[in-house]
PDB file of C-alpha atoms and ligand atoms in Angstrom:
ATOM      1  CA  MET A 836      20.714  -0.681  -0.731  1.00  0.00           C
ATOM      2  CA  ASP A 837      22.260  -3.990  -1.474  1.00  0.00           C
ATOM      3  CA  LEU A 838      20.713  -6.652  -3.757  1.00  0.00           C
ATOM      4  CA  VAL A 839      19.088  -8.620  -0.901  1.00  0.00           C
ATOM      5  CA  GLY A 840      17.567  -5.415   0.509  1.00  0.00           C
ATOM      6  CA  THR A 841      16.271  -4.422  -2.942  1.00  0.00           C
ATOM      7  CA  VAL A 842      14.655  -7.838  -3.402  1.00  0.00           C
ATOM      8  CA  VAL A 843      13.130  -7.817   0.103  1.00  0.00           C
ATOM      9  CA  VAL A 844      11.634  -4.345  -0.427  1.00  0.00           C
ATOM     10  CA  ALA A 845      10.308  -5.293  -3.872  1.00  0.00           C
ATOM     11  CA  VAL A 846       8.590  -8.380  -2.646  1.00  0.00           C
ATOM     12  CA  TRP A 847       7.276  -6.675   0.537  1.00  0.00           C
ATOM     13  CA  ALA A 848       5.846  -3.703  -1.338  1.00  0.00           C
ATOM     14  CA  MET A 849       4.148  -5.844  -4.063  1.00  0.00           C
ATOM     15  CA  LEU A 850       2.727  -8.607  -1.716  1.00  0.00           C
ATOM     16  CA  PRO A 851      -0.652  -6.846  -1.506  1.00  0.00           C
ATOM     17  CA  ALA A 852      -0.776  -7.018  -5.297  1.00  0.00           C
ATOM     18  CA  TYR A 853       0.498 -10.651  -5.494  1.00  0.00           C
ATOM     19  CA  VAL A 854      -1.951 -12.269  -3.134  1.00  0.00           C
ATOM     20  CA  PRO A 855      -5.320 -11.110  -4.693  1.00  0.00           C
ATOM     21  CA  ASN A 856      -4.966 -13.378  -7.782  1.00  0.00           C
ATOM     22  CA  ASN A 857      -4.276 -16.441  -5.664  1.00  0.00           C
ATOM     23  CA  ALA A 858      -7.129 -15.627  -3.290  1.00  0.00           C
ATOM     24  CA  ALA A 859      -9.460 -15.242  -6.274  1.00  0.00           C
ATOM     25  CA  VAL A 860      -8.429 -18.757  -7.546  1.00  0.00           C
ATOM     26  CA  LEU A 861      -9.382 -20.231  -4.187  1.00  0.00           C
ATOM     27  CA  ALA A 862     -12.593 -18.120  -3.690  1.00  0.00           C
ATOM     28  CA  GLY A 863     -13.734 -17.902  -7.338  1.00  0.00           C
ATOM     29  CA  GLY A 864     -17.078 -19.004  -8.630  1.00  0.00           C
ATOM     30  CA  GLY A 865     -20.580 -17.729  -8.775  1.00  0.00           C
ATOM     31  CA  ARG A 866     -21.863 -14.962 -10.942  1.00  0.00           C
ATOM     32  CA  PRO A 867     -19.447 -13.787 -13.737  1.00  0.00           C
ATOM     33  CA  ILE A 868     -18.764 -10.020 -13.829  1.00  0.00           C
ATOM     34  CA  ASP A 869     -19.906  -9.832 -17.435  1.00  0.00           C
ATOM     35  CA  GLY A 870     -23.215 -11.573 -16.526  1.00  0.00           C
ATOM     36  CA  GLY A 871     -22.728 -13.892 -19.429  1.00  0.00           C
ATOM     37  CA  ARG A 872     -22.784 -11.075 -21.952  1.00  0.00           C
ATOM     38  CA  SER A 873     -20.810 -11.176 -25.214  1.00  0.00           C
ATOM     39  CA  LEU A 874     -19.202  -8.524 -27.326  1.00  0.00           C
ATOM     40  CA  GLY A 875     -19.633  -9.685 -30.931  1.00  0.00           C
ATOM     41  CA  ASP A 876     -19.415 -13.422 -30.993  1.00  0.00           C
ATOM     42  CA  ARG A 877     -17.148 -13.636 -27.891  1.00  0.00           C
ATOM     43  CA  ARG A 878     -17.684 -13.300 -24.153  1.00  0.00           C
ATOM     44  CA  LEU A 879     -16.955  -9.875 -22.782  1.00  0.00           C
ATOM     45  CA  LEU A 880     -14.711 -11.276 -19.988  1.00  0.00           C
ATOM     46  CA  GLY A 881     -15.699 -14.954 -19.495  1.00  0.00           C
ATOM     47  CA  ASP A 882     -16.672 -17.209 -16.587  1.00  0.00           C
ATOM     48  CA  GLY A 883     -13.191 -16.964 -15.064  1.00  0.00           C
ATOM     49  CA  LYS A 884     -13.783 -13.387 -13.758  1.00  0.00           C
ATOM     50  CA  THR A 885     -16.382 -13.466 -10.986  1.00  0.00           C
ATOM     51  CA  TRP A 886     -17.701 -10.935  -8.491  1.00  0.00           C
ATOM     52  CA  ARG A 887     -16.851 -13.160  -5.578  1.00  0.00           C
ATOM     53  CA  GLY A 888     -13.270 -13.883  -6.766  1.00  0.00           C
ATOM     54  CA  THR A 889     -12.714 -10.093  -7.285  1.00  0.00           C
ATOM     55  CA  ALA A 890     -14.130  -9.071  -3.904  1.00  0.00           C
ATOM     56  CA  VAL A 891     -12.344 -11.777  -1.939  1.00  0.00           C
ATOM     57  CA  GLY A 892      -9.086 -11.174  -3.831  1.00  0.00           C
ATOM     58  CA  THR A 893      -9.230  -7.417  -3.121  1.00  0.00           C
ATOM     59  CA  ALA A 894     -10.100  -7.975   0.552  1.00  0.00           C
ATOM     60  CA  ALA A 895      -7.262 -10.423   0.885  1.00  0.00           C
ATOM     61  CA  GLY A 896      -4.752  -7.961  -0.486  1.00  0.00           C
ATOM     62  CA  VAL A 897      -5.940  -5.224   1.828  1.00  0.00           C
ATOM     63  CA  ALA A 898      -5.873  -7.539   4.816  1.00  0.00           C
ATOM     64  CA  LEU A 899      -2.358  -8.605   4.006  1.00  0.00           C
ATOM     65  CA  ALA A 900      -1.216  -5.045   3.731  1.00  0.00           C
ATOM     66  CA  VAL A 901      -2.718  -4.322   7.207  1.00  0.00           C
ATOM     67  CA  ALA A 902      -0.866  -7.385   8.586  1.00  0.00           C
ATOM     68  CA  LEU A 903       2.402  -6.331   6.932  1.00  0.00           C
ATOM     69  CA  ASN A 904       2.117  -2.849   8.537  1.00  0.00           C
ATOM     70  CA  ALA A 905       1.795  -4.507  11.849  1.00  0.00           C
ATOM     71  CA  LEU A 906       4.721  -6.905  11.271  1.00  0.00           C
ATOM     72  CA  ARG A 907       6.931  -4.192   9.770  1.00  0.00           C
ATOM     73  CA  PRO A 908       8.978  -3.073  12.794  1.00  0.00           C
ATOM     74  CA  ALA A 909       9.786  -6.663  13.810  1.00  0.00           C
ATOM     75  CA  ALA A 910      10.494  -7.684  10.214  1.00  0.00           C
ATOM     76  CA  ALA A 911      12.678  -4.673   9.496  1.00  0.00           C
ATOM     77  CA  ASP A 912      14.629  -5.461  12.656  1.00  0.00           C
ATOM     78  CA  ALA A 913      15.034  -9.183  11.853  1.00  0.00           C
ATOM     79  CA  LEU A 914      15.986  -8.515   8.152  1.00  0.00           C
ATOM     80  CA  GLY A 915      18.033  -5.418   8.740  1.00  0.00           C
ATOM     81  CA  VAL A 916      16.208  -3.614   5.905  1.00  0.00           C
ATOM     82  CA  VAL A 917      14.155  -0.406   5.955  1.00  0.00           C
ATOM     83  CA  LEU A 918      10.683  -1.600   4.831  1.00  0.00           C
ATOM     84  CA  PRO A 919       7.944   0.596   3.490  1.00  0.00           C
ATOM     85  CA  ALA A 920       4.676   1.104   5.416  1.00  0.00           C
ATOM     86  CA  PHE A 921       1.494   0.993   3.294  1.00  0.00           C
ATOM     87  CA  PRO A 922      -0.622   4.121   3.434  1.00  0.00           C
ATOM     88  CA  PRO A 923      -4.418   3.218   3.407  1.00  0.00           C
ATOM     89  CA  ALA A 924      -4.824   4.372  -0.206  1.00  0.00           C
ATOM     90  CA  ALA A 925      -1.996   2.069  -1.350  1.00  0.00           C
ATOM     91  CA  MET A 926      -3.498  -0.921   0.329  1.00  0.00           C
ATOM     92  CA  GLY A 927      -6.709  -0.511  -1.720  1.00  0.00           C
ATOM     93  CA  THR A 928      -5.030   0.383  -5.047  1.00  0.00           C
ATOM     94  CA  LEU A 929      -2.462  -2.366  -4.944  1.00  0.00           C
ATOM     95  CA  ALA A 930      -5.081  -5.010  -4.203  1.00  0.00           C
ATOM     96  CA  PHE A 931      -7.904  -3.750  -6.457  1.00  0.00           C
ATOM     97  CA  GLY A 932      -5.498  -2.709  -9.185  1.00  0.00           C
ATOM     98  CA  ALA A 933      -4.144  -6.262  -9.352  1.00  0.00           C
ATOM     99  CA  MET A 934      -7.723  -7.564  -9.882  1.00  0.00           C
ATOM    100  CA  VAL A 935      -8.476  -4.925 -12.506  1.00  0.00           C
ATOM    101  CA  GLY A 936      -5.242  -5.786 -14.384  1.00  0.00           C
ATOM    102  CA  ASP A 937      -6.254  -9.466 -14.478  1.00  0.00           C
ATOM    103  CA  ILE A 938      -9.727  -8.588 -15.632  1.00  0.00           C
ATOM    104  CA  ALA A 939      -8.382  -6.213 -18.323  1.00  0.00           C
ATOM    105  CA  ALA A 940      -6.162  -9.063 -19.533  1.00  0.00           C
ATOM    106  CA  SER A 941      -9.185 -11.339 -19.897  1.00  0.00           C
ATOM    107  CA  PHE A 942     -10.858  -8.687 -21.899  1.00  0.00           C
ATOM    108  CA  LEU A 943      -7.846  -8.573 -24.206  1.00  0.00           C
ATOM    109  CA  LYS A 944      -7.727 -12.330 -24.325  1.00  0.00           C
ATOM    110  CA  ARG A 945     -11.296 -12.616 -25.472  1.00  0.00           C
ATOM    111  CA  ARG A 946     -10.817  -9.907 -28.120  1.00  0.00           C
ATOM    112  CA  THR A 947      -7.752 -11.715 -29.475  1.00  0.00           C
ATOM    113  CA  GLY A 948      -9.692 -14.971 -29.711  1.00  0.00           C
ATOM    114  CA  ARG A 949      -8.180 -16.730 -26.704  1.00  0.00           C
ATOM    115  CA  ARG A 950     -10.563 -18.984 -24.799  1.00  0.00           C
ATOM    116  CA  ARG A 951     -10.927 -18.951 -21.052  1.00  0.00           C
ATOM    117  CA  GLY A 952      -7.801 -20.430 -19.552  1.00  0.00           C
ATOM    118  CA  ALA A 953      -5.658 -19.936 -22.625  1.00  0.00           C
ATOM    119  CA  ALA A 954      -2.134 -18.750 -21.937  1.00  0.00           C
ATOM    120  CA  PHE A 955      -1.181 -15.180 -22.882  1.00  0.00           C
ATOM    121  CA  PRO A 956       2.523 -15.117 -22.115  1.00  0.00           C
ATOM    122  CA  VAL A 957       3.998 -11.970 -20.608  1.00  0.00           C
ATOM    123  CA  VAL A 958       0.449 -10.412 -20.229  1.00  0.00           C
ATOM    124  CA  ASP A 959      -0.584 -13.170 -17.769  1.00  0.00           C
ATOM    125  CA  GLN A 960       2.574 -12.624 -15.732  1.00  0.00           C
ATOM    126  CA  LEU A 961       2.620  -8.811 -15.628  1.00  0.00           C
ATOM    127  CA  ASP A 962      -0.945  -7.535 -16.160  1.00  0.00           C
ATOM    128  CA  PHE A 963      -1.718  -7.203 -12.436  1.00  0.00           C
ATOM    129  CA  VAL A 964       1.555  -5.523 -11.384  1.00  0.00           C
ATOM    130  CA  VAL A 965       1.392  -2.910 -14.127  1.00  0.00           C
ATOM    131  CA  VAL A 966      -2.226  -1.866 -13.277  1.00  0.00           C
ATOM    132  CA  ALA A 967      -1.653  -2.185  -9.483  1.00  0.00           C
ATOM    133  CA  LEU A 968       1.383   0.157  -9.691  1.00  0.00           C
ATOM    134  CA  ALA A 969      -0.297   2.591 -12.117  1.00  0.00           C
ATOM    135  CA  LEU A 970      -3.393   2.979  -9.895  1.00  0.00           C
ATOM    136  CA  THR A 971      -1.261   3.308  -6.837  1.00  0.00           C
ATOM    137  CA  ALA A 972       1.022   5.924  -8.538  1.00  0.00           C
ATOM    138  CA  LEU A 973      -2.147   7.963  -9.305  1.00  0.00           C
ATOM    139  CA  ALA A 974      -3.480   7.678  -5.697  1.00  0.00           C
ATOM    140  CA  VAL A 975      -0.265   8.125  -3.762  1.00  0.00           C
ATOM    141  CA  PRO A 976       2.432   9.386  -6.066  1.00  0.00           C
ATOM    142  CA  ALA A 977       4.829  10.352  -3.281  1.00  0.00           C
ATOM    143  CA  TRP A 978       4.763   6.918  -1.644  1.00  0.00           C
ATOM    144  CA  VAL A 979       5.320   5.192  -5.070  1.00  0.00           C
ATOM    145  CA  GLY A 980       8.186   7.583  -5.844  1.00  0.00           C
ATOM    146  CA  ASP A 981       9.863   6.890  -2.450  1.00  0.00           C
ATOM    147  CA  THR A 982       9.328   3.116  -2.500  1.00  0.00           C
ATOM    148  CA  PHE A 983       9.895   2.211  -6.116  1.00  0.00           C
ATOM    149  CA  GLY A 984      13.199   3.396  -7.226  1.00  0.00           C
ATOM    150  CA  LEU A 985      14.566   2.080 -10.540  1.00  0.00           C
ATOM    151  CA  PRO A 986      16.382  -0.968  -8.910  1.00  0.00           C
ATOM    152  CA  VAL A 987      13.181  -1.961  -7.043  1.00  0.00           C
ATOM    153  CA  LEU A 988      11.093  -1.525 -10.242  1.00  0.00           C
ATOM    154  CA  VAL A 989      13.539  -3.677 -12.269  1.00  0.00           C
ATOM    155  CA  THR A 990      13.483  -6.331  -9.571  1.00  0.00           C
ATOM    156  CA  VAL A 991       9.626  -6.353  -9.591  1.00  0.00           C
ATOM    157  CA  ALA A 992       9.658  -6.783 -13.431  1.00  0.00           C
ATOM    158  CA  VAL A 993      12.064  -9.684 -13.210  1.00  0.00           C
ATOM    159  CA  LEU A 994      10.774 -11.414 -10.161  1.00  0.00           C
ATOM    160  CA  THR A 995       7.046 -11.172 -10.687  1.00  0.00           C
ATOM    161  CA  PRO A 996       6.876 -13.548 -13.721  1.00  0.00           C
ATOM    162  CA  ALA A 997       8.996 -16.124 -11.832  1.00  0.00           C
ATOM    163  CA  LEU A 998       6.811 -15.838  -8.687  1.00  0.00           C
ATOM    164  CA  HIS A 999       3.633 -16.013 -10.764  1.00  0.00           C
ATOM    165  CA  LEU A1000       4.687 -19.113 -12.594  1.00  0.00           C
ATOM    166  CA  LEU A1001       5.840 -20.721  -9.331  1.00  0.00           C
ATOM    167  CA  THR A1002       2.663 -20.043  -7.352  1.00  0.00           C
ATOM    168  CA  ASN A1003       0.383 -21.006 -10.206  1.00  0.00           C
ATOM    169  CA  GLY A1004       2.468 -24.164 -10.710  1.00  0.00           C
ATOM    170  CA  ILE A1005       1.923 -25.048  -7.116  1.00  0.00           C
ATOM    171  CA  ALA A1006      -1.783 -24.287  -7.346  1.00  0.00           C
ATOM    172  CA  TYR A1007      -2.024 -26.484 -10.404  1.00  0.00           C
ATOM    173  CA  ALA A1008      -0.152 -29.322  -8.745  1.00  0.00           C
ATOM    174  CA  LEU A1009      -2.438 -29.050  -5.694  1.00  0.00           C
ATOM    175  CA  GLY A1010      -5.464 -29.334  -8.041  1.00  0.00           C
ATOM    176  CA  VAL A1011      -6.960 -25.819  -7.121  1.00  0.00           C
ATOM    177  CA  LYS A1012      -6.158 -24.289 -10.520  1.00  0.00           C
ATOM    178  CA  ASP A1013      -7.006 -25.687 -13.925  1.00  0.00           C
ATOM    179  CA  GLU A1014      -3.865 -24.465 -15.774  1.00  0.00           C
ATOM    180  CA  PRO A1015      -0.279 -24.022 -14.508  1.00  0.00           C
ATOM    181  CA  TRP A1016      -0.199 -20.312 -15.731  1.00  0.00           C
TER     182      TRP A1016
HETATM  183  N1  LIG B2335     -11.179 -15.912 -10.520  1.00  0.00           N
HETATM  184  C1  LIG B2335     -12.369 -15.272 -10.160  1.00  0.00           C
HETATM  185  N2  LIG B2335     -12.422 -13.899 -10.296  1.00  0.00           N
HETATM  186  C2  LIG B2335     -11.323 -13.221 -10.746  1.00  0.00           C
HETATM  187  C3  LIG B2335     -10.151 -13.860 -11.107  1.00  0.00           C
HETATM  188  C4  LIG B2335     -10.100 -15.228 -11.002  1.00  0.00           C
HETATM  189  O1  LIG B2335     -13.358 -15.894  -9.800  1.00  0.00           O
HETATM  190  N3  LIG B2335     -11.489 -11.814 -10.839  1.00  0.00           N
HETATM  191  C5  LIG B2335     -11.103 -17.415 -10.337  1.00  0.00           C
HETATM  192  C6  LIG B2335     -11.919 -18.122 -11.411  1.00  0.00           C
HETATM  193  O2  LIG B2335     -12.440 -19.299 -10.849  1.00  0.00           O
HETATM  194  C7  LIG B2335     -10.795 -18.451 -12.473  1.00  0.00           C
HETATM  195  C8  LIG B2335      -9.594 -18.798 -11.605  1.00  0.00           C
HETATM  196  O3  LIG B2335      -9.793 -17.901 -10.482  1.00  0.00           O
HETATM  197  O4  LIG B2335     -11.215 -19.553 -13.301  1.00  0.00           O
HETATM  198  C9  LIG B2335      -8.325 -18.655 -12.305  1.00  0.00           C
HETATM  199  O5  LIG B2335      -8.085 -17.272 -12.636  1.00  0.00           O
HETATM  200  P1  LIG B2335      -7.489 -16.918 -14.068  1.00  0.00           P
HETATM  201  O6  LIG B2335      -6.359 -17.868 -14.455  1.00  0.00           O
HETATM  202  O7  LIG B2335      -7.240 -15.430 -13.949  1.00  0.00           O
HETATM  203  O8  LIG B2335      -8.806 -17.093 -15.024  1.00  0.00           O
HETATM  204  P2  LIG B2335      -9.096 -18.121 -16.211  1.00  0.00           P
HETATM  205  O9  LIG B2335     -10.153 -19.113 -15.838  1.00  0.00           O
HETATM  206  O10 LIG B2335      -7.843 -18.667 -16.713  1.00  0.00           O
HETATM  207  O11 LIG B2335      -9.744 -17.191 -17.282  1.00  0.00           O
HETATM  208  P3  LIG B2335      -9.025 -16.142 -18.300  1.00  0.00           P
HETATM  209  O12 LIG B2335      -8.687 -16.876 -19.561  1.00  0.00           O
HETATM  210  O13 LIG B2335     -10.138 -15.117 -18.576  1.00  0.00           O
HETATM  211  O14 LIG B2335      -7.827 -15.501 -17.644  1.00  0.00           O
HETATM  212 MG1  LIG B2336      -5.869 -18.456 -16.393  1.00  0.00          MG
END
């Protein structure tokens, strides 16, 4: 596969894990997952992790994976790239894993004394892909093995922080997100 093909496959395969965070920002609010509880003198997760944001984010990722499967033949033709189809289990684990990664990062942020919204470089940019891929690898190892060869994995690791900063920067500029990270 050439570089363009590798980048196209990396973005295509990760889109169901990319979109949940953005959907959660738009849909967030309501009851926090930790119910306001603290661990020691700090919040368990904080008000930035809500049931609604998590549910809508996961649903958005799954819906996108369903749409991508439908678009795949036409997109593969137009782009001249062999694109992966998402098995049902991968749809759920990519989307839900992304949300779990983000929630786990908030847990770590609170434990390390970072307030809600504080930046946690590297963790903020990669938490969701690491957990999304790990959960998916447990659920559908053969699909992950076939789809994520080393070049695709390296592309994901390099491209994800850039895309994350770009989309969050746009969301901040539009006034829908409180911080640009
Ligand atoms: N959000 C949500 N539920 C989630 C993730 C995000 O409701 N599971 C919404 C919240 O409104 C949150 C916003 O999306 O404030 C931005 O998400 P994020 O940057 O991940 O949260 P922060 O508010 O920055 O909190 P933290 O420091 O814990 O990451
Ligand atoms: Mg934040």
